[in-house]
Amino acid sequence: ALTIRIFKGLPVLTLPTAGNTITYEQPLSDVTLEGGQAGTISGDIIAGDFMWTNKYLIPNAGEGMKYAITFVPYNQDLYDNVTDSIAIDVLRKAQSIVWSMPDSLGVMDSIALDGRATSNLPVSYALSGSGATYAAVGSDHALDITATTAALGTELVITATQAGNQNYLPADDVTFSIVLRKTRANFFAATEPISIPAGSSIALSEIRSRVHTESSVAGTWDFDASAPTALNACIWTLKATFTPANLEL
């Protein structure tokens, strides 16, 4: 007895081509497939569709990159799917740097350079101008300024750059010019509510001992001379003056 096995036919492909380019971060499904056909070895046309084997794939940027396509015959009883690959072009994506800075900084201020590239690639910083002598970019992009009177009034130019990579184009540089000045102390003072008997008062010196204060620089504070020496039961708003220990910086 003779046993003959008959398998499904494998279509012979004339491959389609990519109908358009895409930009990095676009999936293969955004590339249209143009032309192409499938047939038998005798030349008969096989009806079916070409499609990306993994249409959700995000390809890297590059020219002539090959990715898999599959021909799916309509008649699955007679023909099997066939997979091959075609070339596509993927463009690098544009990116930008998002960043802001004040127009001046105190020589005793502490600040981190927090520019962010829309690509999430790391941002680099370069310093120039007369103020660059007194500044440096430290770890974690902290801007370290030398606290000296010689730095006062100088101009510090900070330029943020992102050079791009295989998938992203270089970003446009972002530059800020900053004047180095004396440090402006941030001073905070507050007290919890104080209870006193009705009709009585509390000495200003007693209130001072209960005030919680915070300051960004070393120094001393006291109530302004306009403050009364004793306060009756009421809601009071008192002014205070903070005097930095170093008035030169």
PDB file of C-alpha atoms in Angstrom:
ATOM      1  CA  ALA A   1       0.000   0.000   0.000  1.00  0.00           C
ATOM      2  CA  LEU A   2       1.208   3.501  -0.768  1.00  0.00           C
ATOM      3  CA  THR A   3       0.530   6.313   1.732  1.00  0.00           C
ATOM      4  CA  ILE A   4       0.581   9.851   0.408  1.00  0.00           C
ATOM      5  CA  ARG A   5       0.467  12.846   2.706  1.00  0.00           C
ATOM      6  CA  ILE A   6      -0.903  16.031   1.279  1.00  0.00           C
ATOM      7  CA  PHE A   7       0.083  19.229   3.081  1.00  0.00           C
ATOM      8  CA  LYS A   8      -1.347  22.702   2.828  1.00  0.00           C
ATOM      9  CA  GLY A   9       0.163  24.820   0.071  1.00  0.00           C
ATOM     10  CA  LEU A  10       2.701  27.508   0.880  1.00  0.00           C
ATOM     11  CA  PRO A  11       2.010  30.735  -1.016  1.00  0.00           C
ATOM     12  CA  VAL A  12       4.847  32.159  -3.074  1.00  0.00           C
ATOM     13  CA  LEU A  13       5.219  35.833  -2.104  1.00  0.00           C
ATOM     14  CA  THR A  14       5.936  38.973  -4.018  1.00  0.00           C
ATOM     15  CA  LEU A  15       6.646  41.180  -1.020  1.00  0.00           C
ATOM     16  CA  PRO A  16       4.926  44.520  -0.418  1.00  0.00           C
ATOM     17  CA  THR A  17       6.898  47.645   0.418  1.00  0.00           C
ATOM     18  CA  ALA A  18       6.606  50.195   3.225  1.00  0.00           C
ATOM     19  CA  GLY A  19       4.344  53.018   2.067  1.00  0.00           C
ATOM     20  CA  ASN A  20       5.649  55.615   4.514  1.00  0.00           C
ATOM     21  CA  THR A  21       8.290  56.377   7.105  1.00  0.00           C
ATOM     22  CA  ILE A  22       7.553  56.666  10.813  1.00  0.00           C
ATOM     23  CA  THR A  23       9.230  58.405  13.738  1.00  0.00           C
ATOM     24  CA  TYR A  24      10.618  56.684  16.807  1.00  0.00           C
ATOM     25  CA  GLU A  25       7.902  55.779  19.353  1.00  0.00           C
ATOM     26  CA  GLN A  26       5.400  55.009  16.581  1.00  0.00           C
ATOM     27  CA  PRO A  27       4.392  51.310  16.285  1.00  0.00           C
ATOM     28  CA  LEU A  28       4.806  49.217  13.142  1.00  0.00           C
ATOM     29  CA  SER A  29       1.038  49.402  12.651  1.00  0.00           C
ATOM     30  CA  ASP A  30       1.529  53.046  11.543  1.00  0.00           C
ATOM     31  CA  VAL A  31       3.463  51.841   8.482  1.00  0.00           C
ATOM     32  CA  THR A  32       1.182  51.023   5.541  1.00  0.00           C
ATOM     33  CA  LEU A  33       2.008  48.007   3.379  1.00  0.00           C
ATOM     34  CA  GLU A  34       1.736  48.739  -0.334  1.00  0.00           C
ATOM     35  CA  GLY A  35       1.594  46.260  -3.194  1.00  0.00           C
ATOM     36  CA  GLY A  36       2.650  42.649  -2.925  1.00  0.00           C
ATOM     37  CA  GLN A  37       0.786  39.495  -3.782  1.00  0.00           C
ATOM     38  CA  ALA A  38       0.791  35.755  -3.142  1.00  0.00           C
ATOM     39  CA  GLY A  39       0.371  32.929  -5.597  1.00  0.00           C
ATOM     40  CA  THR A  40       0.832  29.245  -6.228  1.00  0.00           C
ATOM     41  CA  ILE A  41       3.899  27.751  -7.909  1.00  0.00           C
ATOM     42  CA  SER A  42       1.790  27.516 -11.058  1.00  0.00           C
ATOM     43  CA  GLY A  43       1.099  31.261 -10.963  1.00  0.00           C
ATOM     44  CA  ASP A  44      -2.479  31.342  -9.636  1.00  0.00           C
ATOM     45  CA  ILE A  45      -3.254  34.269  -7.318  1.00  0.00           C
ATOM     46  CA  ILE A  46      -3.990  33.419  -3.665  1.00  0.00           C
ATOM     47  CA  ALA A  47      -6.337  35.863  -1.986  1.00  0.00           C
ATOM     48  CA  GLY A  48      -5.285  37.102   1.434  1.00  0.00           C
ATOM     49  CA  ASP A  49      -3.777  39.975   3.396  1.00  0.00           C
ATOM     50  CA  PHE A  50      -0.283  41.121   4.315  1.00  0.00           C
ATOM     51  CA  MET A  51       0.103  42.333   7.899  1.00  0.00           C
ATOM     52  CA  TRP A  52       2.829  43.070  10.398  1.00  0.00           C
ATOM     53  CA  THR A  53       3.698  39.991  12.441  1.00  0.00           C
ATOM     54  CA  ASN A  54       3.944  42.195  15.564  1.00  0.00           C
ATOM     55  CA  LYS A  55       2.071  45.390  14.762  1.00  0.00           C
ATOM     56  CA  TYR A  56       2.579  46.741  18.292  1.00  0.00           C
ATOM     57  CA  LEU A  57       6.383  46.664  18.071  1.00  0.00           C
ATOM     58  CA  ILE A  58       8.124  50.059  18.557  1.00  0.00           C
ATOM     59  CA  PRO A  59      11.157  49.906  16.250  1.00  0.00           C
ATOM     60  CA  ASN A  60      14.392  51.806  16.880  1.00  0.00           C
ATOM     61  CA  ALA A  61      15.316  54.621  14.527  1.00  0.00           C
ATOM     62  CA  GLY A  62      17.365  53.695  11.475  1.00  0.00           C
ATOM     63  CA  GLU A  63      17.313  53.220   7.700  1.00  0.00           C
ATOM     64  CA  GLY A  64      16.497  49.934   5.992  1.00  0.00           C
ATOM     65  CA  MET A  65      15.550  48.177   9.226  1.00  0.00           C
ATOM     66  CA  LYS A  66      13.887  44.836   8.483  1.00  0.00           C
ATOM     67  CA  TYR A  67      10.796  43.637  10.337  1.00  0.00           C
ATOM     68  CA  ALA A  68       8.596  40.583   9.931  1.00  0.00           C
ATOM     69  CA  ILE A  69       5.368  40.564   7.930  1.00  0.00           C
ATOM     70  CA  THR A  70       2.928  37.684   7.544  1.00  0.00           C
ATOM     71  CA  PHE A  71       0.714  36.794   4.587  1.00  0.00           C
ATOM     72  CA  VAL A  72      -2.584  35.325   5.819  1.00  0.00           C
ATOM     73  CA  PRO A  73      -4.557  33.494   3.090  1.00  0.00           C
ATOM     74  CA  TYR A  74      -8.330  33.764   3.192  1.00  0.00           C
ATOM     75  CA  ASN A  75      -8.596  30.028   2.533  1.00  0.00           C
ATOM     76  CA  GLN A  76      -6.951  28.548   5.594  1.00  0.00           C
ATOM     77  CA  ASP A  77      -8.057  25.045   4.600  1.00  0.00           C
ATOM     78  CA  LEU A  78      -5.766  24.993   1.572  1.00  0.00           C
ATOM     79  CA  TYR A  79      -2.935  27.409   2.382  1.00  0.00           C
ATOM     80  CA  ASP A  80      -0.670  28.144   5.345  1.00  0.00           C
ATOM     81  CA  ASN A  81       0.463  31.548   6.553  1.00  0.00           C
ATOM     82  CA  VAL A  82       3.869  32.660   5.268  1.00  0.00           C
ATOM     83  CA  THR A  83       6.235  35.025   7.089  1.00  0.00           C
ATOM     84  CA  ASP A  84       9.001  37.133   5.566  1.00  0.00           C
ATOM     85  CA  SER A  85      10.489  40.581   6.264  1.00  0.00           C
ATOM     86  CA  ILE A  86      10.661  43.983   4.585  1.00  0.00           C
ATOM     87  CA  ALA A  87      12.734  47.119   5.178  1.00  0.00           C
ATOM     88  CA  ILE A  88      11.386  50.340   6.701  1.00  0.00           C
ATOM     89  CA  ASP A  89      12.884  53.706   7.624  1.00  0.00           C
ATOM     90  CA  VAL A  90      12.372  55.063  11.149  1.00  0.00           C
ATOM     91  CA  LEU A  91      13.278  58.707  11.794  1.00  0.00           C
ATOM     92  CA  ARG A  92      14.779  60.003  15.019  1.00  0.00           C
ATOM     93  CA  LYS A  93      12.310  61.884  17.193  1.00  0.00           C
ATOM     94  CA  ALA A  94      12.699  65.545  18.106  1.00  0.00           C
ATOM     95  CA  GLN A  95      13.119  66.433  21.770  1.00  0.00           C
ATOM     96  CA  SER A  96      13.279  69.599  23.842  1.00  0.00           C
ATOM     97  CA  ILE A  97      14.525  70.697  27.261  1.00  0.00           C
ATOM     98  CA  VAL A  98      11.991  71.943  29.807  1.00  0.00           C
ATOM     99  CA  TRP A  99      13.691  74.188  32.351  1.00  0.00           C
ATOM    100  CA  SER A 100      13.346  77.496  34.169  1.00  0.00           C
ATOM    101  CA  MET A 101      15.618  79.571  36.391  1.00  0.00           C
ATOM    102  CA  PRO A 102      15.324  82.847  38.359  1.00  0.00           C
ATOM    103  CA  ASP A 103      17.071  85.939  37.008  1.00  0.00           C
ATOM    104  CA  SER A 104      19.325  86.177  40.070  1.00  0.00           C
ATOM    105  CA  LEU A 105      20.719  84.007  42.855  1.00  0.00           C
ATOM    106  CA  GLY A 106      22.271  84.761  46.228  1.00  0.00           C
ATOM    107  CA  VAL A 107      25.852  83.629  46.708  1.00  0.00           C
ATOM    108  CA  MET A 108      24.713  81.539  49.688  1.00  0.00           C
ATOM    109  CA  ASP A 109      21.670  80.058  47.951  1.00  0.00           C
ATOM    110  CA  SER A 110      21.357  76.314  47.364  1.00  0.00           C
ATOM    111  CA  ILE A 111      19.657  75.210  44.164  1.00  0.00           C
ATOM    112  CA  ALA A 112      19.526  72.111  41.946  1.00  0.00           C
ATOM    113  CA  LEU A 113      19.576  72.430  38.162  1.00  0.00           C
ATOM    114  CA  ASP A 114      16.441  70.498  37.278  1.00  0.00           C
ATOM    115  CA  GLY A 115      16.137  70.732  33.492  1.00  0.00           C
ATOM    116  CA  ARG A 116      14.296  67.776  31.960  1.00  0.00           C
ATOM    117  CA  ALA A 117      14.482  66.482  28.406  1.00  0.00           C
ATOM    118  CA  THR A 118      11.166  65.356  26.917  1.00  0.00           C
ATOM    119  CA  SER A 119      13.003  62.188  25.858  1.00  0.00           C
ATOM    120  CA  ASN A 120      13.902  61.516  29.530  1.00  0.00           C
ATOM    121  CA  LEU A 121      17.561  61.395  28.486  1.00  0.00           C
ATOM    122  CA  PRO A 122      19.969  63.056  30.963  1.00  0.00           C
ATOM    123  CA  VAL A 123      20.607  66.793  30.663  1.00  0.00           C
ATOM    124  CA  SER A 124      24.139  68.253  30.940  1.00  0.00           C
ATOM    125  CA  TYR A 125      25.081  71.761  32.083  1.00  0.00           C
ATOM    126  CA  ALA A 126      27.916  74.128  31.201  1.00  0.00           C
ATOM    127  CA  LEU A 127      28.823  77.354  33.026  1.00  0.00           C
ATOM    128  CA  SER A 128      30.281  80.504  31.465  1.00  0.00           C
ATOM    129  CA  GLY A 129      30.373  84.236  32.029  1.00  0.00           C
ATOM    130  CA  SER A 130      32.202  86.164  34.748  1.00  0.00           C
ATOM    131  CA  GLY A 131      30.269  84.323  37.453  1.00  0.00           C
ATOM    132  CA  ALA A 132      31.564  80.914  36.314  1.00  0.00           C
ATOM    133  CA  THR A 133      34.742  81.551  38.334  1.00  0.00           C
ATOM    134  CA  TYR A 134      32.649  81.300  41.491  1.00  0.00           C
ATOM    135  CA  ALA A 135      30.336  78.403  40.569  1.00  0.00           C
ATOM    136  CA  ALA A 136      30.428  74.711  39.713  1.00  0.00           C
ATOM    137  CA  VAL A 137      27.930  71.940  38.996  1.00  0.00           C
ATOM    138  CA  GLY A 138      28.219  69.287  41.673  1.00  0.00           C
ATOM    139  CA  SER A 139      26.678  65.885  42.224  1.00  0.00           C
ATOM    140  CA  ASP A 140      22.975  65.527  41.427  1.00  0.00           C
ATOM    141  CA  HIS A 141      23.326  68.739  39.359  1.00  0.00           C
ATOM    142  CA  ALA A 142      23.550  70.912  42.467  1.00  0.00           C
ATOM    143  CA  LEU A 143      24.773  74.418  41.649  1.00  0.00           C
ATOM    144  CA  ASP A 144      27.596  75.204  44.077  1.00  0.00           C
ATOM    145  CA  ILE A 145      28.349  78.915  44.432  1.00  0.00           C
ATOM    146  CA  THR A 146      31.416  80.210  46.279  1.00  0.00           C
ATOM    147  CA  ALA A 147      30.217  82.614  48.982  1.00  0.00           C
ATOM    148  CA  THR A 148      32.520  85.583  48.443  1.00  0.00           C
ATOM    149  CA  THR A 149      31.984  89.295  47.955  1.00  0.00           C
ATOM    150  CA  ALA A 150      34.013  89.080  44.721  1.00  0.00           C
ATOM    151  CA  ALA A 151      31.129  87.128  43.136  1.00  0.00           C
ATOM    152  CA  LEU A 152      28.560  89.844  43.827  1.00  0.00           C
ATOM    153  CA  GLY A 153      27.253  91.464  40.639  1.00  0.00           C
ATOM    154  CA  THR A 154      28.865  88.945  38.263  1.00  0.00           C
ATOM    155  CA  GLU A 155      26.882  87.233  35.527  1.00  0.00           C
ATOM    156  CA  LEU A 156      26.610  83.442  35.535  1.00  0.00           C
ATOM    157  CA  VAL A 157      25.518  81.885  32.240  1.00  0.00           C
ATOM    158  CA  ILE A 158      24.137  78.335  32.524  1.00  0.00           C
ATOM    159  CA  THR A 159      23.547  76.291  29.358  1.00  0.00           C
ATOM    160  CA  ALA A 160      21.590  73.022  29.371  1.00  0.00           C
ATOM    161  CA  THR A 161      22.251  70.521  26.565  1.00  0.00           C
ATOM    162  CA  GLN A 162      21.015  67.101  25.464  1.00  0.00           C
ATOM    163  CA  ALA A 163      22.962  65.552  22.577  1.00  0.00           C
ATOM    164  CA  GLY A 164      20.415  62.919  21.541  1.00  0.00           C
ATOM    165  CA  ASN A 165      21.088  59.255  20.771  1.00  0.00           C
ATOM    166  CA  GLN A 166      20.125  56.588  18.245  1.00  0.00           C
ATOM    167  CA  ASN A 167      16.432  57.369  18.648  1.00  0.00           C
ATOM    168  CA  TYR A 168      16.350  61.108  19.472  1.00  0.00           C
ATOM    169  CA  LEU A 169      17.655  64.194  17.701  1.00  0.00           C
ATOM    170  CA  PRO A 170      19.763  66.682  19.703  1.00  0.00           C
ATOM    171  CA  ALA A 171      17.675  69.153  21.689  1.00  0.00           C
ATOM    172  CA  ASP A 172      18.047  72.889  21.239  1.00  0.00           C
ATOM    173  CA  ASP A 173      20.255  74.314  23.986  1.00  0.00           C
ATOM    174  CA  VAL A 174      18.522  76.292  26.732  1.00  0.00           C
ATOM    175  CA  THR A 175      20.504  79.144  28.318  1.00  0.00           C
ATOM    176  CA  PHE A 176      19.845  81.375  31.315  1.00  0.00           C
ATOM    177  CA  SER A 177      21.894  84.395  32.430  1.00  0.00           C
ATOM    178  CA  ILE A 178      21.827  84.907  36.193  1.00  0.00           C
ATOM    179  CA  VAL A 179      23.212  87.744  38.310  1.00  0.00           C
ATOM    180  CA  LEU A 180      24.913  86.693  41.545  1.00  0.00           C
ATOM    181  CA  ARG A 181      23.801  88.917  44.415  1.00  0.00           C
ATOM    182  CA  LYS A 182      23.570  89.044  48.183  1.00  0.00           C
ATOM    183  CA  THR A 183      21.504  86.245  49.691  1.00  0.00           C
ATOM    184  CA  ARG A 184      17.959  87.057  50.702  1.00  0.00           C
ATOM    185  CA  ALA A 185      17.254  85.318  53.996  1.00  0.00           C
ATOM    186  CA  ASN A 186      14.000  83.420  54.288  1.00  0.00           C
ATOM    187  CA  PHE A 187      12.670  83.957  57.799  1.00  0.00           C
ATOM    188  CA  PHE A 188       9.595  82.370  59.357  1.00  0.00           C
ATOM    189  CA  ALA A 189       8.112  82.940  62.800  1.00  0.00           C
ATOM    190  CA  ALA A 190       4.889  81.657  64.353  1.00  0.00           C
ATOM    191  CA  THR A 191       3.400  80.759  67.695  1.00  0.00           C
ATOM    192  CA  GLU A 192       0.637  78.505  68.901  1.00  0.00           C
ATOM    193  CA  PRO A 193      -2.438  80.238  70.434  1.00  0.00           C
ATOM    194  CA  ILE A 194      -1.684  81.537  73.936  1.00  0.00           C
ATOM    195  CA  SER A 195      -4.464  81.553  76.574  1.00  0.00           C
ATOM    196  CA  ILE A 196      -4.556  84.337  79.181  1.00  0.00           C
ATOM    197  CA  PRO A 197      -7.272  85.241  81.705  1.00  0.00           C
ATOM    198  CA  ALA A 198      -9.898  87.734  80.596  1.00  0.00           C
ATOM    199  CA  GLY A 199      -8.950  91.333  81.262  1.00  0.00           C
ATOM    200  CA  SER A 200      -5.247  90.529  81.680  1.00  0.00           C
ATOM    201  CA  SER A 201      -2.260  90.933  79.375  1.00  0.00           C
ATOM    202  CA  ILE A 202       0.963  89.102  78.521  1.00  0.00           C
ATOM    203  CA  ALA A 203       4.401  90.613  78.203  1.00  0.00           C
ATOM    204  CA  LEU A 204       5.977  90.767  74.739  1.00  0.00           C
ATOM    205  CA  SER A 205       9.100  89.109  76.171  1.00  0.00           C
ATOM    206  CA  GLU A 206       7.007  86.094  77.216  1.00  0.00           C
ATOM    207  CA  ILE A 207       5.549  85.778  73.707  1.00  0.00           C
ATOM    208  CA  ARG A 208       9.071  85.905  72.246  1.00  0.00           C
ATOM    209  CA  SER A 209      10.054  82.792  74.197  1.00  0.00           C
ATOM    210  CA  ARG A 210       7.152  80.877  72.656  1.00  0.00           C
ATOM    211  CA  VAL A 211       7.770  81.818  69.024  1.00  0.00           C
ATOM    212  CA  HIS A 212       8.999  79.090  66.680  1.00  0.00           C
ATOM    213  CA  THR A 213      11.394  80.448  64.078  1.00  0.00           C
ATOM    214  CA  GLU A 214      13.143  79.107  60.998  1.00  0.00           C
ATOM    215  CA  SER A 215      15.760  80.842  58.870  1.00  0.00           C
ATOM    216  CA  SER A 216      17.730  79.881  55.759  1.00  0.00           C
ATOM    217  CA  VAL A 217      20.865  81.677  57.036  1.00  0.00           C
ATOM    218  CA  ALA A 218      22.419  82.395  60.416  1.00  0.00           C
ATOM    219  CA  GLY A 219      21.258  85.552  62.148  1.00  0.00           C
ATOM    220  CA  THR A 220      19.080  87.057  64.851  1.00  0.00           C
ATOM    221  CA  TRP A 221      15.538  88.414  64.967  1.00  0.00           C
ATOM    222  CA  ASP A 222      13.406  90.614  67.173  1.00  0.00           C
ATOM    223  CA  PHE A 223      10.032  92.310  67.186  1.00  0.00           C
ATOM    224  CA  ASP A 224       9.884  95.712  65.528  1.00  0.00           C
ATOM    225  CA  ALA A 225       9.945  98.747  67.818  1.00  0.00           C
ATOM    226  CA  SER A 226       6.294  99.408  66.959  1.00  0.00           C
ATOM    227  CA  ALA A 227       5.176  96.269  68.835  1.00  0.00           C
ATOM    228  CA  PRO A 228       3.454  96.952  72.222  1.00  0.00           C
ATOM    229  CA  THR A 229       5.275  95.794  75.363  1.00  0.00           C
ATOM    230  CA  ALA A 230       2.167  93.973  76.631  1.00  0.00           C
ATOM    231  CA  LEU A 231      -0.710  92.370  74.725  1.00  0.00           C
ATOM    232  CA  ASN A 232      -4.330  91.973  75.781  1.00  0.00           C
ATOM    233  CA  ALA A 233      -6.424  88.949  74.777  1.00  0.00           C
ATOM    234  CA  CYS A 234      -6.906  89.424  71.045  1.00  0.00           C
ATOM    235  CA  ILE A 235      -5.618  88.251  67.652  1.00  0.00           C
ATOM    236  CA  TRP A 236      -2.384  90.162  67.050  1.00  0.00           C
ATOM    237  CA  THR A 237      -0.186  90.444  63.982  1.00  0.00           C
ATOM    238  CA  LEU A 238       3.305  91.493  65.004  1.00  0.00           C
ATOM    239  CA  LYS A 239       6.166  92.494  62.730  1.00  0.00           C
ATOM    240  CA  ALA A 240       9.679  91.165  63.258  1.00  0.00           C
ATOM    241  CA  THR A 241      13.033  91.999  61.699  1.00  0.00           C
ATOM    242  CA  PHE A 242      15.681  89.385  60.855  1.00  0.00           C
ATOM    243  CA  THR A 243      19.327  90.476  60.782  1.00  0.00           C
ATOM    244  CA  PRO A 244      21.758  88.081  59.041  1.00  0.00           C
ATOM    245  CA  ALA A 245      25.013  87.393  60.833  1.00  0.00           C
ATOM    246  CA  ASN A 246      26.935  88.171  57.630  1.00  0.00           C
ATOM    247  CA  LEU A 247      25.694  91.407  56.113  1.00  0.00           C
ATOM    248  CA  GLU A 248      28.306  91.337  53.336  1.00  0.00           C
ATOM    249  CA  LEU A 249      26.889  88.200  51.675  1.00  0.00           C
TER     250      LEU A 249
END
